[in-house]
Every structure is written in structure tokens, then in C-alpha cells.
């Protein structure tokens, strides 16, 4: 009885992979993203060339210490992560782009290591809830000119960043009331659309008021109030509790009433946080609901933090969203209709709001 052996010659496949790897290396060696024209550069990486070079110079030593991607030039490491944040594409498609020439596993390593560097380096430098005396005066003057409400230094709101389903035992925490898995990120901006604070650690099922209640920002504002800081507050929607440092709208105000007038002026001033979140998500489209972050919640938090810091860098360097790109207007994440225990109002805060009402 004879035995027939079936075998396949896979040498040609191995040779193809080797050749592909060589071609990618040749492409990387010849690639210099800074040779693009300025418009194309911003479209691909969101930062201007000036901002990119400054960021690269500031993080050069840290990027060089990345242990698993030593053979990749620092300029391509940074470009890879910025390209991912800008478009939210799959890692394979990012690596295959002509300007990068990286295999998907390499892209994964680069994104992981460079995000660690950027979060540790730029977030603490570019996102600060610290105002100089001049900045406080400028913020209050700007918001007052828009709304006639005194004392405003910024606005707060929550926004849902869509993620893929986490581990089954955690899914109930991340499944939000809109019907998808998300991170509920709390954002505070000032009058220049600069992000002053971000908290992207909370699962999507967490209510906005609870996110604020558990945040370091609330503790900071409480301490400032305890230290005698007055006539200084944020604006938040009706999903937040009224506090001496957080002014919210009146509930159930009647048409033509002073309360309705206050609410309209309040909404006029608070509109800037919705615009800031919209610009953040359209500038770094990996955060758009249509994309969804295909990462663990912990890694998604890191991506959100880095994108917020990069947004502030863009604001500092006056980098605009490229012309011709469709601006996605996602529905406003309004938790105002959700009743929470935290919505019990503070009598001192009520007095402050009523005094503002009288000035209007």
C-alpha cells in the first residue's frame, strides 16, 4: 500500500514577505513627512510643521528610549501616532501608507510606546487648570461681553467617546443610555477653546454629575472656595448640581420670566464648550462616534488625554482644521433630563445665582 504525500512549497511566500519587509524599510529610510507642503502636512498630522518639529525636539530623548521600536526613526514614530489620532484608521492601513511603510505589528508597538511618552510629557504641560491673574480677567471679560453673566472662567460638559465592547464582566459599566459602549469624558474649556481640564477615566454609564463629583477638579474648586475665592465659577448644564463655583440653568423656567432670560444668557455663554468638543473630535477623528476606539478602556483613556493635549497645541500654534473636510456635528450629550441625587441645590449657590439673575 503506497502513501501519497501532499506538500506545498511555501518558499515563494516567504520570499514575498522578505521582499515586502525590505520595501517597507527602503520606504521608511527615504521618507520625510516634513517634505510635504504645509496644507497636506496639517491634513495628515493635524499639527503644523512648526508645532511638529517643536514637539519632536521636546520628546526626542524620550522617544529614543522606546525599547521595542528602536529601529524606527523618531520622526516616523511621532508621525504614525499623529496620523492615527487624525484619522482613527486601522493600524494596517496606517502602516501601509506611502509616507510610513510600517507593518501592522510595528504600528501597534509604535502607537503603544509613543502614547505612553506623549501622555506623560505633553498632558501635564499642556492641560492645566491654572489661570494667571491676567487670564482670569480676560476670561471673565470675554464671557461677560457674550452673556452679561459675571465671574465665568470656563465651561464644563461631558462627551461620550465610543469604544468597542470591553470584557463581558465590565460591559454594564460602559454601556451608556444612548445604546453603545463609551467613555464619559468630562471636559472644561476657557474662552479661547483651550481645554483646561479633562477626565476620561469614567465608564459611559456614569452620569455627568457623578463624574464631576468624583473628580479632582471638584476637590480643587471646593478647596479654592474654602480659601475664600469668590465671584469665580464654571458654567454647566442642568445635568450638574448647582454649586457656589458651578452655575447651572434654572429648571422648568417659564417663557418671559427672568429665569428664562438667565437660561438663555447661560446657554449663549456655555455654547463654547460644545464647539470645543466638536473641534476636538473633528480635529482628531479617532474620537468620533462613527469610528469607535478599538482598544481597552484604559488605552482609550490614554488616547483621549493625548488628543486633548494635542488640541491645545493646535490652539497655541493657531492651526485650523483643514478646509474641505466634512465637520461632523454629533448630537450633544445632554444629561439634563436625568434625575440624580447630586442635583440637590446648595443654598449659597442659589443666592449667587439669584444675585446674577437680578443683575440681568
GROMACS .gro file of N, CA and C in nm, residues 160 176-178 184 204-210 237-241 251 333-344:
model
   90
  160UNK      N    1  -1.941   6.157   2.518
  160UNK     CA    2  -1.919   6.013   2.510
  160UNK      C    3  -1.827   5.979   2.394
  176UNK      N    4  -2.377   5.294   2.767
  176UNK     CA    5  -2.443   5.418   2.807
  176UNK      C    6  -2.591   5.420   2.767
  177UNK      N    7  -2.661   5.523   2.810
  177UNK     CA    8  -2.805   5.530   2.785
  177UNK      C    9  -2.840   5.561   2.640
  178UNK      N   10  -2.736   5.592   2.560
  178UNK     CA   11  -2.758   5.615   2.417
  178UNK      C   12  -2.750   5.485   2.338
  184UNK      N   13  -1.715   5.821   2.931
  184UNK     CA   14  -1.778   5.952   2.952
  184UNK      C   15  -1.669   6.049   2.995
  204UNK      N   16  -1.903   5.478   3.042
  204UNK     CA   17  -2.013   5.551   2.978
  204UNK      C   18  -2.143   5.552   3.055
  205UNK      N   19  -2.166   5.455   3.143
  205UNK     CA   20  -2.290   5.452   3.219
  205UNK      C   21  -2.291   5.552   3.335
  206UNK      N   22  -2.176   5.614   3.361
  206UNK     CA   23  -2.166   5.710   3.471
  206UNK      C   24  -2.226   5.844   3.430
  207UNK      N   25  -2.313   5.899   3.516
  207UNK     CA   26  -2.378   6.026   3.487
  207UNK      C   27  -2.278   6.142   3.498
  208UNK      N   28  -2.302   6.249   3.420
  208UNK     CA   29  -2.213   6.365   3.421
  208UNK      C   30  -2.188   6.419   3.561
  209UNK      N   31  -2.295   6.429   3.639
  209UNK     CA   32  -2.281   6.487   3.773
  209UNK      C   33  -2.195   6.399   3.863
  210UNK      N   34  -2.202   6.268   3.844
  210UNK     CA   35  -2.120   6.178   3.923
  210UNK      C   36  -1.973   6.187   3.880
  237UNK      N   37  -2.439   7.249   3.236
  237UNK     CA   38  -2.581   7.235   3.204
  237UNK      C   39  -2.658   7.180   3.324
  238UNK      N   40  -2.787   7.156   3.304
  238UNK     CA   41  -2.873   7.116   3.416
  238UNK      C   42  -2.846   6.975   3.465
  239UNK      N   43  -2.757   6.904   3.399
  239UNK     CA   44  -2.719   6.772   3.447
  239UNK      C   45  -2.624   6.778   3.566
  240UNK      N   46  -2.572   6.897   3.596
  240UNK     CA   47  -2.482   6.914   3.710
  240UNK      C   48  -2.556   6.977   3.827
  241UNK      N   49  -2.503   6.955   3.946
  241UNK     CA   50  -2.559   7.018   4.065
  241UNK      C   51  -2.512   7.163   4.073
  251UNK      N   52  -3.431   7.511   3.635
  251UNK     CA   53  -3.516   7.406   3.579
  251UNK      C   54  -3.658   7.459   3.562
  333UNK      N   55  -2.435   6.560   2.407
  333UNK     CA   56  -2.459   6.463   2.514
  333UNK      C   57  -2.520   6.533   2.634
  334UNK      N   58  -2.652   6.541   2.636
  334UNK     CA   59  -2.722   6.617   2.740
  334UNK      C   60  -2.779   6.524   2.845
  335UNK      N   61  -2.727   6.533   2.967
  335UNK     CA   62  -2.777   6.453   3.079
  335UNK      C   63  -2.874   6.531   3.165
  336UNK      N   64  -2.920   6.645   3.116
  336UNK     CA   65  -3.001   6.734   3.200
  336UNK      C   66  -3.132   6.670   3.243
  337UNK      N   67  -3.184   6.580   3.161
  337UNK     CA   68  -3.313   6.519   3.195
  337UNK      C   69  -3.302   6.403   3.292
  338UNK      N   70  -3.180   6.364   3.326
  338UNK     CA   71  -3.161   6.251   3.415
  338UNK      C   72  -3.157   6.299   3.559
  339UNK      N   73  -3.243   6.246   3.642
  339UNK     CA   74  -3.251   6.290   3.781
  339UNK      C   75  -3.144   6.218   3.863
  340UNK      N   76  -3.064   6.295   3.933
  340UNK     CA   77  -2.957   6.239   4.015
  340UNK      C   78  -2.967   6.293   4.157
  341UNK      N   79  -2.920   6.214   4.251
  341UNK     CA   80  -2.918   6.258   4.390
  341UNK      C   81  -2.833   6.385   4.404
  342UNK      N   82  -2.730   6.399   4.320
  342UNK     CA   83  -2.640   6.513   4.329
  342UNK      C   84  -2.706   6.646   4.291
  343UNK      N   85  -2.826   6.641   4.231
  343UNK     CA   86  -2.887   6.765   4.180
  343UNK      C   87  -2.950   6.850   4.290
  344UNK      N   88  -2.946   6.804   4.415
  344UNK     CA   89  -2.994   6.887   4.526
  344UNK      C   90  -2.911   7.014   4.533
   0.00000   0.00000   0.00000
